[in-house]
Coordinates of C-alpha atoms and ligand atoms in Angstrom, one line a residue:
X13 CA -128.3 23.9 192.2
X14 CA -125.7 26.4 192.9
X15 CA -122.6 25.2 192.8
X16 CA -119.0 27.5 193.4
X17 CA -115.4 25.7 192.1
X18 CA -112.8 27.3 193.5
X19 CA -109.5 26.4 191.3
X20 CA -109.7 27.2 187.6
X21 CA -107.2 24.3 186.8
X22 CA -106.7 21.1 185.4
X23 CA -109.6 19.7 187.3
X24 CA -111.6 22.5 188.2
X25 CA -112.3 23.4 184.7
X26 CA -112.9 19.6 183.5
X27 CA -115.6 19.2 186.5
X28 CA -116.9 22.3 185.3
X29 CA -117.2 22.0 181.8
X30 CA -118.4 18.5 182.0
X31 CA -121.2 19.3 185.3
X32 CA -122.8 22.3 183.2
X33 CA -123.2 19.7 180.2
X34 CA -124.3 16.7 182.7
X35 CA -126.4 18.3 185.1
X36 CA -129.7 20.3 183.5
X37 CA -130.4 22.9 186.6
X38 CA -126.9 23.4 187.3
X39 CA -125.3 26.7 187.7
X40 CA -121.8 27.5 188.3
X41 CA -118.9 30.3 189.4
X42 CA -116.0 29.0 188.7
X43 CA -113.2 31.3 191.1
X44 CA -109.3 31.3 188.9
X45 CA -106.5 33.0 190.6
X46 CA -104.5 32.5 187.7
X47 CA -105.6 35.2 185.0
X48 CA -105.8 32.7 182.1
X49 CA -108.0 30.5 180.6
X50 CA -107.0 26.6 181.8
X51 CA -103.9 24.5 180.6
X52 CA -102.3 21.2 180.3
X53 CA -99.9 22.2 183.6
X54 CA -98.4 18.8 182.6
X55 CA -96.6 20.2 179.5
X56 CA -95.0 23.2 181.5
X57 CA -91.6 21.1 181.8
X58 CA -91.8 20.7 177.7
X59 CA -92.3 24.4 177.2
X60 CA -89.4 24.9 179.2
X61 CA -87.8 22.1 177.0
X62 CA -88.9 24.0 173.2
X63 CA -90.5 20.8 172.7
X64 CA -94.0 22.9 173.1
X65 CA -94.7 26.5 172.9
X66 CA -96.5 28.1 176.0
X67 CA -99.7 29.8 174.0
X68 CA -100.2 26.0 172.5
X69 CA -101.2 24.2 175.5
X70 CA -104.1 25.6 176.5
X71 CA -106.9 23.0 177.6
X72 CA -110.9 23.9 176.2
X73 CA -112.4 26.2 178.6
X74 CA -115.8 25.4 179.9
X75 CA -118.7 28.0 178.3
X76 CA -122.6 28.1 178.8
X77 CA -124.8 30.9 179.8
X78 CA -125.1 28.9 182.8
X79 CA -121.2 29.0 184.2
X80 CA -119.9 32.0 184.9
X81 CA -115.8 31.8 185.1
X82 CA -113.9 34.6 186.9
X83 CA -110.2 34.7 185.4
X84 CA -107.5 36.1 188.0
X85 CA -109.9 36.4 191.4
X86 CA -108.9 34.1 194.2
X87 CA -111.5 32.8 196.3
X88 CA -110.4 34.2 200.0
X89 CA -112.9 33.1 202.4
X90 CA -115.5 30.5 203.0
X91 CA -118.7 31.4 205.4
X92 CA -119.6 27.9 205.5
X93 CA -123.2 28.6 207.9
X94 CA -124.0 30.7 205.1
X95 CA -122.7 29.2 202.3
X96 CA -121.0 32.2 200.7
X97 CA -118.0 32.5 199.4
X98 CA -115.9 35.8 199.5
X99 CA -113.7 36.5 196.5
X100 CA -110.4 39.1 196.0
X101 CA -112.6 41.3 194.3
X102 CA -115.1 42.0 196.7
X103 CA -117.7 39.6 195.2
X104 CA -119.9 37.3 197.1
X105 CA -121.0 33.8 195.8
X106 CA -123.5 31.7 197.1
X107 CA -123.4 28.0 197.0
X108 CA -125.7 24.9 197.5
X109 CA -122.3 22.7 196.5
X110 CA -119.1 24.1 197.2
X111 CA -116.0 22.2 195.2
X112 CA -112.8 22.6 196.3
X113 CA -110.0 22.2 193.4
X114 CA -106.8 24.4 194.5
X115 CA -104.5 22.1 193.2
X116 CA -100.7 22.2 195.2
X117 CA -98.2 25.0 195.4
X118 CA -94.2 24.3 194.8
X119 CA -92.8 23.3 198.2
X120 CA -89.7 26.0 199.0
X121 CA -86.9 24.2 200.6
X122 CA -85.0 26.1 203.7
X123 CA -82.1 27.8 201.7
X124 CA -80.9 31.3 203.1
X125 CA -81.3 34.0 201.1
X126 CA -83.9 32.2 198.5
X127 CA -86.0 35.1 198.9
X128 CA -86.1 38.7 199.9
X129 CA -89.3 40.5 201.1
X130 CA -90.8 41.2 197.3
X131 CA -90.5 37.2 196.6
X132 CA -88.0 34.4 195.0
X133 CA -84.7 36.0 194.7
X134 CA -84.5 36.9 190.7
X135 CA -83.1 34.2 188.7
X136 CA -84.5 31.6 191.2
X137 CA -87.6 29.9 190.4
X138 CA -90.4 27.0 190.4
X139 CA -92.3 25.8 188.2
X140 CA -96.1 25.1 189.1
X141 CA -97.7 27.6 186.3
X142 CA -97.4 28.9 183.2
X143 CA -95.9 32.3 184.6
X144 CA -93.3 29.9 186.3
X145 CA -92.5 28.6 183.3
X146 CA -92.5 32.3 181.1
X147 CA -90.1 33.1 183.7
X148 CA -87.6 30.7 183.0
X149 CA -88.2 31.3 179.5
X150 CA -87.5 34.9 180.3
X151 CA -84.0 34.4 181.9
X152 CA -82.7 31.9 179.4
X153 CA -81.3 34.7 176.7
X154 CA -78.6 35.2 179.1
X155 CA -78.4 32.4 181.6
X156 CA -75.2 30.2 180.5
X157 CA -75.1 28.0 183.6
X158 CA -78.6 26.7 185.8
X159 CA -78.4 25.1 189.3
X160 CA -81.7 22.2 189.5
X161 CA -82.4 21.0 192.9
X162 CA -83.9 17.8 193.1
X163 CA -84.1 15.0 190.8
X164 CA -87.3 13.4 191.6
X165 CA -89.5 13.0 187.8
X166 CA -89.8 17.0 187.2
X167 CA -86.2 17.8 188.6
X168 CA -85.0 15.3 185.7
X169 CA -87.5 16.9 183.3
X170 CA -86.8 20.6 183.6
X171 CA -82.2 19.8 184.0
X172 CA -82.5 17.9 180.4
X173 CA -84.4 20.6 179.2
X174 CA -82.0 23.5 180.1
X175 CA -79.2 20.7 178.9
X176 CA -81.3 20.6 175.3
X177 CA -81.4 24.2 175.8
X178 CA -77.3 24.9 175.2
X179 CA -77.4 25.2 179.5
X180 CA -74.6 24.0 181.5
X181 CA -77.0 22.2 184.3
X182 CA -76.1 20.9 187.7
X183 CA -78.8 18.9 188.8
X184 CA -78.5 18.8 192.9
X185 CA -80.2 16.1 195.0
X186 CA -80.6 15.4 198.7
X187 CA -80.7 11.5 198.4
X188 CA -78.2 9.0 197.5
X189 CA -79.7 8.5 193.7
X190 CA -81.9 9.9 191.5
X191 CA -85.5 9.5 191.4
X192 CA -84.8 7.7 195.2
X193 CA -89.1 6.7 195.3
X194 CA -88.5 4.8 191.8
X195 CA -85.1 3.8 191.4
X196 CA -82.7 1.6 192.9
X197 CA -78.6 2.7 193.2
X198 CA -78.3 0.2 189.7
X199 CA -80.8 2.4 187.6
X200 CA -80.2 5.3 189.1
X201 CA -76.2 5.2 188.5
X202 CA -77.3 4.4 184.3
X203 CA -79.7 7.4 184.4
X204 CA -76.8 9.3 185.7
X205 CA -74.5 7.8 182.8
X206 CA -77.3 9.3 180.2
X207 CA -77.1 12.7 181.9
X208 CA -73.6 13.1 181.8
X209 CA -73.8 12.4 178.3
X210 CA -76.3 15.3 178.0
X211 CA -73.6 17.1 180.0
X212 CA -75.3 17.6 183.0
X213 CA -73.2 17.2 186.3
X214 CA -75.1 15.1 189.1
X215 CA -74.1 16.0 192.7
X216 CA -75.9 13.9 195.0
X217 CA -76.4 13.6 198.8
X218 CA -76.3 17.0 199.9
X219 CA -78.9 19.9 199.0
X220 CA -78.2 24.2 198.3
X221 CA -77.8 25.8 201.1
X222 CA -77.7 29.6 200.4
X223 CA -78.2 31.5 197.3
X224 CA -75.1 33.7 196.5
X225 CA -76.5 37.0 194.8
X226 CA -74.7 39.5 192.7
X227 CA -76.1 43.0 191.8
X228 CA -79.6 41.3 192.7
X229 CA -80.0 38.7 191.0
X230 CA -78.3 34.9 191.3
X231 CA -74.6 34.5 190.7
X232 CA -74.0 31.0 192.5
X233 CA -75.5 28.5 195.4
X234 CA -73.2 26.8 198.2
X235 CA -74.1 23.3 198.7
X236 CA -74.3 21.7 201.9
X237 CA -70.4 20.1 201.7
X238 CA -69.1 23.7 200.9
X239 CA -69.0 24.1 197.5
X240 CA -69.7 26.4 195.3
X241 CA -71.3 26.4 191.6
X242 CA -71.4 29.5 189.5
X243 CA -75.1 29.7 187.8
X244 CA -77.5 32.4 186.4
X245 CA -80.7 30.5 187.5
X246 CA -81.7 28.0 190.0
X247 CA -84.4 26.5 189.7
X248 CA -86.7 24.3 192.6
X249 CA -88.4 21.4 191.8
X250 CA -88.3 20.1 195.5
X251 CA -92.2 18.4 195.3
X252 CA -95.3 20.2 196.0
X253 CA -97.8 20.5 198.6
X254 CA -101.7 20.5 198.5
X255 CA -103.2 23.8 198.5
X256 CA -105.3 23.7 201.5
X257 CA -105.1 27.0 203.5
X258 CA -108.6 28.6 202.3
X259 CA -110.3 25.3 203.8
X260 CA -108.0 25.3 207.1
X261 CA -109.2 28.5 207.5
X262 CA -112.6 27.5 207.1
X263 CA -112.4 25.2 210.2
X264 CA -112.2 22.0 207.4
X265 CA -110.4 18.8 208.6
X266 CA -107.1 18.8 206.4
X267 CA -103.9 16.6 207.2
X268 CA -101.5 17.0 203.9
X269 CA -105.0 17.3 201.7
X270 CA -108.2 18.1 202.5
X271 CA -109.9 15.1 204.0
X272 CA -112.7 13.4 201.9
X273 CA -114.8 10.4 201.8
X274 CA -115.0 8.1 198.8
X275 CA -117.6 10.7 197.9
X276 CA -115.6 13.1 197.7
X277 CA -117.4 14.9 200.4
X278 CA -115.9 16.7 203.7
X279 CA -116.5 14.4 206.6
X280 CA -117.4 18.0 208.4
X281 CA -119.8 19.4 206.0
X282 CA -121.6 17.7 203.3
X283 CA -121.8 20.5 201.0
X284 CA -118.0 20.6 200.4
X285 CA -116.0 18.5 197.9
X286 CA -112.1 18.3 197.1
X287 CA -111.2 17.1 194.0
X288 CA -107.9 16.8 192.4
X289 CA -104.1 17.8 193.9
X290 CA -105.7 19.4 196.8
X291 CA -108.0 16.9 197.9
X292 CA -107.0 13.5 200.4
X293 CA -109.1 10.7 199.6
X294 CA -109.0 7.6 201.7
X295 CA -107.2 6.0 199.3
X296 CA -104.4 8.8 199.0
X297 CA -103.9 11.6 196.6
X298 CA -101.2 10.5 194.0
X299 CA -100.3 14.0 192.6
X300 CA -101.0 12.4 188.9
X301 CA -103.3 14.2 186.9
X302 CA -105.7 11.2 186.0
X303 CA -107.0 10.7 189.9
X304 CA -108.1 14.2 189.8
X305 CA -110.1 14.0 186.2
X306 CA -111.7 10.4 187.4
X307 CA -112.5 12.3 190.8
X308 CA -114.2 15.3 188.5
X309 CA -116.4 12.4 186.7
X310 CA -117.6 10.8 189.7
X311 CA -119.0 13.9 191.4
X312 CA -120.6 14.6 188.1
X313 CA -121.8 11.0 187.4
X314 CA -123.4 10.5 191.1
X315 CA -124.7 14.5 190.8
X316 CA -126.5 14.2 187.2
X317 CA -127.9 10.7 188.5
X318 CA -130.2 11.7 190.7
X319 CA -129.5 15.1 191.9
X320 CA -129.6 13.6 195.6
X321 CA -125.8 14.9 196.4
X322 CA -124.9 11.6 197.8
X323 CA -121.6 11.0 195.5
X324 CA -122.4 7.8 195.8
X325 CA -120.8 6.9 192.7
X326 CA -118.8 4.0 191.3
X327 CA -115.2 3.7 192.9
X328 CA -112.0 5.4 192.4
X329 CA -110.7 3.9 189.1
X330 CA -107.1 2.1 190.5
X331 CA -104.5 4.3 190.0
X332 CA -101.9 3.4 188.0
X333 CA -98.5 3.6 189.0
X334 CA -96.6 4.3 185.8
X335 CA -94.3 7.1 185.8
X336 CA -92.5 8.3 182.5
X337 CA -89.9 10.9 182.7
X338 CA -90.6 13.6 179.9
X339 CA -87.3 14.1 178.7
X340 CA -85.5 13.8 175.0
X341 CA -82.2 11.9 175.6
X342 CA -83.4 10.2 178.8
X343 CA -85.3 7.3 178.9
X344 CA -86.6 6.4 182.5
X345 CA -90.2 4.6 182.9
X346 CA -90.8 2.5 186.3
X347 CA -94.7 0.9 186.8
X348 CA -95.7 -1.2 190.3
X349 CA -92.4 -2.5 192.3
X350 CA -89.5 -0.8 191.2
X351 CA -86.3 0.3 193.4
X352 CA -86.4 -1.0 196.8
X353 CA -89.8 -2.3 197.1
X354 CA -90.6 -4.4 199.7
X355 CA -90.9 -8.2 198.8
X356 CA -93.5 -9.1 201.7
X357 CA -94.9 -12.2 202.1
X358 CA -95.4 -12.2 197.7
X359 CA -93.7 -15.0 195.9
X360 CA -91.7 -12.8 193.6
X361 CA -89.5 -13.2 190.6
X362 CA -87.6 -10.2 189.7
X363 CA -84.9 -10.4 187.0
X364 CA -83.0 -8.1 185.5
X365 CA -80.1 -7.1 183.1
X366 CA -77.8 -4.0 183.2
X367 CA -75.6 -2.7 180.7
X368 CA -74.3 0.8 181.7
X369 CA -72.3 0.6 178.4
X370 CA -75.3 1.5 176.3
X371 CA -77.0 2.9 179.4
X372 CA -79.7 0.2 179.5
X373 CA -81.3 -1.1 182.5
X374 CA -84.1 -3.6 182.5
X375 CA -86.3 -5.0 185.4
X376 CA -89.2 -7.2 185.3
X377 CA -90.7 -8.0 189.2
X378 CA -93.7 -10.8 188.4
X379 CA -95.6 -12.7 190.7
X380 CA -98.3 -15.3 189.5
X381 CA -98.0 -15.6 185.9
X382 CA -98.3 -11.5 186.0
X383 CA -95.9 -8.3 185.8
X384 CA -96.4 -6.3 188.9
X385 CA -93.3 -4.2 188.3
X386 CA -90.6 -3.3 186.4
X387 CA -87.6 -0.3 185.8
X388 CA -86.5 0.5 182.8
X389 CA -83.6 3.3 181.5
X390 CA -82.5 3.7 178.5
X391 CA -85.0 1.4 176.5
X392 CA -87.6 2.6 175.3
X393 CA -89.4 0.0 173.4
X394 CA -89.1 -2.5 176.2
X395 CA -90.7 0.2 178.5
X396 CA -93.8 0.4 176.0
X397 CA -94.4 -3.2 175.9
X398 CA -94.3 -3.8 179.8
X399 CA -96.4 -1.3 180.4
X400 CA -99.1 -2.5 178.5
X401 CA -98.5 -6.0 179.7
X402 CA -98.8 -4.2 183.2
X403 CA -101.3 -1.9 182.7
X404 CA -103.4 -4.8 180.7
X405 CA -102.1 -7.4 183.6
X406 CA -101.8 -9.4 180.2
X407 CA -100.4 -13.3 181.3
X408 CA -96.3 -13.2 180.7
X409 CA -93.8 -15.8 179.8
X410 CA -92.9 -18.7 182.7
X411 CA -89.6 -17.3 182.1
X412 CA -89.5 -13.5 183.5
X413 CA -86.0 -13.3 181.3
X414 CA -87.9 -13.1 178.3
X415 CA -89.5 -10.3 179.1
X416 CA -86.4 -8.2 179.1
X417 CA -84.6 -9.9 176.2
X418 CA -85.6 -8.3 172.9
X419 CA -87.2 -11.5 171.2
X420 CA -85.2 -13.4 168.6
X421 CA -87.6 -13.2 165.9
X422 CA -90.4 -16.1 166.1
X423 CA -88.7 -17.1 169.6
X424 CA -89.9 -14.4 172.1
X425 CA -93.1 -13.2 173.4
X426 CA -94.6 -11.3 170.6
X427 CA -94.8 -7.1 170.7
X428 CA -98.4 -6.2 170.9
X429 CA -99.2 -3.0 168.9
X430 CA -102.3 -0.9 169.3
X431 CA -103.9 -2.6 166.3
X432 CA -103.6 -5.9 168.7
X433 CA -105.7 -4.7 171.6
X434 CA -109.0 -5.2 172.6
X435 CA -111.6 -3.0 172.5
X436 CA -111.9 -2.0 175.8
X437 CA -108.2 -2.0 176.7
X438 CA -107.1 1.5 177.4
X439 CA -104.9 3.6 175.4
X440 CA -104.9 6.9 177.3
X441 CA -104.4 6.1 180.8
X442 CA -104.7 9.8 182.3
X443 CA -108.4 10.1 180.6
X444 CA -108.9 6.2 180.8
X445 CA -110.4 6.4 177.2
X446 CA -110.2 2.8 175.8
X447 CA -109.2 1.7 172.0
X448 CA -113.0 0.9 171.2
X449 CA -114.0 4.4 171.8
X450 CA -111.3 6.0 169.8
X451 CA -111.9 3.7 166.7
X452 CA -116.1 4.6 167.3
X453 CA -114.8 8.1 166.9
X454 CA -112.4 7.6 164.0
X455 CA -115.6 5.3 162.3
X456 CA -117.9 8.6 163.1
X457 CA -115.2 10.9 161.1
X458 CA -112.8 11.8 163.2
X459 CA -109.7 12.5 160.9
X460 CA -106.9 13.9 162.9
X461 CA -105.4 13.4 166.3
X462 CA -106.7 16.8 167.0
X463 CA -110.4 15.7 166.2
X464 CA -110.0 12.4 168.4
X465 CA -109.2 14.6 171.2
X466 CA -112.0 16.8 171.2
X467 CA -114.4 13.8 170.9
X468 CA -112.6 11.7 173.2
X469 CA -110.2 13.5 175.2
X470 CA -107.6 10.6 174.5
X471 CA -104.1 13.0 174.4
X472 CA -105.0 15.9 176.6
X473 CA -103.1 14.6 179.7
X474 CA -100.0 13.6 179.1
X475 CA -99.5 12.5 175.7
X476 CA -97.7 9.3 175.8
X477 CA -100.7 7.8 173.8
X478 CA -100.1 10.0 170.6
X479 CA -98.1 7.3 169.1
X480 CA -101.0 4.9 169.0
X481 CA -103.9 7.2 168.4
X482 CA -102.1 8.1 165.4
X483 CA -101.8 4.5 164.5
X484 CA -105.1 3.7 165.2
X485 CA -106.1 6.4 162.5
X486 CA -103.8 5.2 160.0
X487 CA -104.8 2.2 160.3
X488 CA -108.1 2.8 159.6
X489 CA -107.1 5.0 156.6
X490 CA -105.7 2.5 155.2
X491 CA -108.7 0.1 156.0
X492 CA -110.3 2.9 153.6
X493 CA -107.8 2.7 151.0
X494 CA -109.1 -0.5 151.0
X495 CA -112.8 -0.5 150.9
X496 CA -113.3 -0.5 147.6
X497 CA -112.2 -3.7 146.6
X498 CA -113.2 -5.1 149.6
X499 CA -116.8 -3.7 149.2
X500 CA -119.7 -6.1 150.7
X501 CA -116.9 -6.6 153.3
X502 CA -118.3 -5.3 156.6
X503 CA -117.2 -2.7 159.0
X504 CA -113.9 -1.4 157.5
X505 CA -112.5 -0.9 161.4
Ligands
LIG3 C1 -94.3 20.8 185.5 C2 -95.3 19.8 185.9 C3 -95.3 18.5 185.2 C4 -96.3 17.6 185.6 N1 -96.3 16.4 184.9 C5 -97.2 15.5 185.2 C6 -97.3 14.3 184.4 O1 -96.4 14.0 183.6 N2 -98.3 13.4 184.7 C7 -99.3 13.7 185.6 O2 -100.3 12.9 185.8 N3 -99.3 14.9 186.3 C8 -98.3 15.7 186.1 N4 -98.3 16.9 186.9 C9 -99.3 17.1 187.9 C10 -100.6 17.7 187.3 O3 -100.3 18.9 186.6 C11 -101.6 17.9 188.4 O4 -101.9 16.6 188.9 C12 -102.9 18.6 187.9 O5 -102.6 19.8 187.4 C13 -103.9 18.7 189.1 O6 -105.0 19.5 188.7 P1 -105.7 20.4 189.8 O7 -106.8 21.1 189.1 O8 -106.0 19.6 191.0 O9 -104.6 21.5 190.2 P2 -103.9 22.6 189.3 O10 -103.9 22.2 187.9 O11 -102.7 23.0 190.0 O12 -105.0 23.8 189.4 C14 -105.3 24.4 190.7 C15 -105.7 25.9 190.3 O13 -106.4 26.4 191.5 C16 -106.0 27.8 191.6 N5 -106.2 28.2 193.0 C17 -105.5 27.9 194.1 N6 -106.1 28.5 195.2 C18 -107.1 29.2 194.7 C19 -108.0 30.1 195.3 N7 -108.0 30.4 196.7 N8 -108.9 30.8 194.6 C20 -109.0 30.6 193.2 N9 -108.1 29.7 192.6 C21 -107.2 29.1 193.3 C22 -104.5 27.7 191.2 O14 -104.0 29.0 190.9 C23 -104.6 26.8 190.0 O15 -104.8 27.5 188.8 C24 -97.3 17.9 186.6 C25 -97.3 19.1 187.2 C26 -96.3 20.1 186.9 C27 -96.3 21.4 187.6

């Protein structure tokens, strides 16, 4: 079975890597425009941070004598009557199973004078890749001041790390808050609070209009009121858009992704997949890294099965709707029904406290005995245990208010750690690895976060389960401590 992937990213090179291991009479070309080997694209806004360095964020890189990866050659055409693929050097490939995995671009607002024929304006940027990112890195030596337009999760990311990095940031946003898809006016006014006190300025409810160079590079934007702010780098994070020009052009249906069935398959050809940010399942694409690895699994599961091509599969794992902003000094997390959700016909409860004093906002939505939704700024322990009660749709209190009051000791409902989960309860949601195969890998001598990892890929997305992998392995280190006198005892996990 020949099978081309076109895309050398985040899920290109996990279907890869896992479909050589899975599938015996595979063989695979694996097209990469970019001209490195794969990486964790969801830690670009912490290299811009310094909270990770850009050479430490690679991701393992499929190798077998039976995948052959081309680093830095785009795929350009698809011959779909003949199955061939044409590459930017020249190369053909030939394909029983073509996978599409070209990811999204960085959508370029309309600003006059962003660019100039040779590309983005210098000092003006995205960031989508790593050379995105070694850009800004680039330009920070002498950048005092940086413009960030849009405030949506990366927006908020990449402004507090330019704060973090001694920048004078103004973050610029089209809507009337921040984070407008998550956040009501409440939250969003508290998250402001904890910007200003990173000393960013917010200026909401207009957008940049033109890009004011000076001796060619960025020296201010206007905004849309008039305005102008002075800065030495602006940088977009306006959302992104599916990559899906090379399968437009090969007469594939596409309406903001490529069109697939729940197998994955093209409705117009059934020997071409999209998987990942490009792809439009029926269900929708979410953008979040985790559809895109389950979507990789599938096609491998239903293709090692029985070598039939039918996809068939088990069904899209249900996405969770958890988003964390990355940021040190800014705690935002919303899951479910947050902002201005609409209440339907659902009986729900939604309570809530807000203290922009401390800059703490807290809201539980619940219907039937079970959280469907919350907001939460500024706490950061109270964000951790609702979204395990969500994730785990664990049963909550009759009283919703107890779910945002910190418990009085021996009063409240209790905070459930990692070491109080079951077994199949999952820790890292973007891999969906569950506690009772990260404690089979710590038993089998696993020793390090680093190890579990590699033998469980638990950490790899976004890291918010470091915490509790960690804990898990220090728990069972002390469980060894412990052996001894406890010999005879059973299992020590
Ligand atoms: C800064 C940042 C922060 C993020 N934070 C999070 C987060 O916290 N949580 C989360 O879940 N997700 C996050 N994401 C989104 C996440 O990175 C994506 O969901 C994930 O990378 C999708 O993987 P993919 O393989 O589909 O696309 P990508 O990782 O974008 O890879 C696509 C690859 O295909 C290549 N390509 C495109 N066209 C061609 C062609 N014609 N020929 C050859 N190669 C081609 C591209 O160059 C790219 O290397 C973040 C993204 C960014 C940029």
């Amino acid at each position: 079975m020949r099978i081309v992937v076109i895309g050398h990213g985040m899920v290109g090179s996990r279907f890869a890597q896992d479909a050589v291991t899975r599938i015996p009479d595979a063989h695979l070309t694996v097209l990469g425009r970019e001209p490195h080997a794969p990486y964790n694209r969801v830690l670009l806004s912490s290299v811009v941070a310094g909270k990770a360095a850009a050479d430490g964020i690679a991701l393992d890189a499929p190798a077998h004598d039976r995948i052959d990866v081309r680093q830095g050659v785009a795929a350009v055409e698809i011959d779909r009557e003949r199955r061939i693929v044409t590459a930017s050097d020249g190369t053909l490939h030939r394909y029983d199973r073509l996978v599409l995995a070209t990811g999204s671009a960085a959508r370029i607002p309309q600003i006059q004078h962003v660019a100039d024929p040779d590309g983005l304006v210098r000092g003006v940027a995205v960031l989508k890749d790593l050379a995105d990112a070694q850009g800004i890195l680039a330009a920070l030596p002498k950048a005092r001041r940086a413009v960030v337009l849009g405030a949506g999760v990366l927006g908020l990311e990449v402004a507090t790390g330019l704060a973090a990095r001694g920048l004078a940031v103004t973050l610029v946003h089209h809507a009337d808050r921040l984070m407008e898809r998550q956040l009501g006016s409440a939250a969003s006014q508290i998250a402001e609070g904890s910007l200003a006190r990173l000393g960013i300025s917010v200026v909401t409810t207009t957008s940049v209009t033109r890009v004011i160079e000076r001796r060619g590079r960025v020296s201010a934007v206007e905004l849309g009121t008039g305005a102008e702010v002075l800065t030495d780098l602006l940088v977009m994070c306006a959302g992104t858009i599916p990559e899906t020009a090379l399968a437009r052009r090969a007469g594939l249906p596409c309406e903001r992704g490529v069109l697939v069935g729940e197998d994955l398959a093209s409705p117009a050809d059934g020997a071409v997949f999209a998987i990942g940010d490009c792809a439009q399942p029926p269900e929708g694409g979410t953008g979040l890294v985790a559809q895109g690895w389950d979507q990789a699994a599938r096609l491998v599961e239903a293709w090692a099965g029985d070598g039939a091509g039918t996809a068939a599969g088990e069904a899209p794992a249900p996405t969770t709707t958890v988003v964390r902003v990355k940021a040190t000094g800014l705690e935002v997390v919303t899951m479910g029904l947050s902002g201005k959700f609409d209440h339907g016909e659902r009986e729900l409860r939604a309570v809530r406290i807000s203290d922009p004093a401390i800059g703490r906002f807290v809201e539980v939505v619940v219907s039937h005995g079970l959280l469907v939704g919350a907001t939460v700024v500024g706490d950061k322990a109270t964000a951790t245990d609702l979204q395990a009660l969500y994730t785990r749709m664990l049963p909550v209190p009759t009283d919703p208010a107890h779910l945002i009051v910190r418990p009085i000791p021996g009063a409240g409902p209790a905070r459930r750690s990692v070491a109080e989960m079951d077994d199949d309860d999952t820790v890292c949601q973007c891999n969906g690895v569950t506690k009772g195969r990260i404690c089979d890998a710590i038993a089998a001598g696993c020793a390090t976060p680093q190890d579990v990892s590699r033998a469980t890929r638990a950490s790899t997305g976004c890291g918010d389960c470091k915490p509790q992998v960690k804990e898990l392995l220090e728990a069972h280190a002390t469980s060894e401590d412990r052996t001894p006198a406890l010999a005879g005892a059973g299992e020590a996990r």
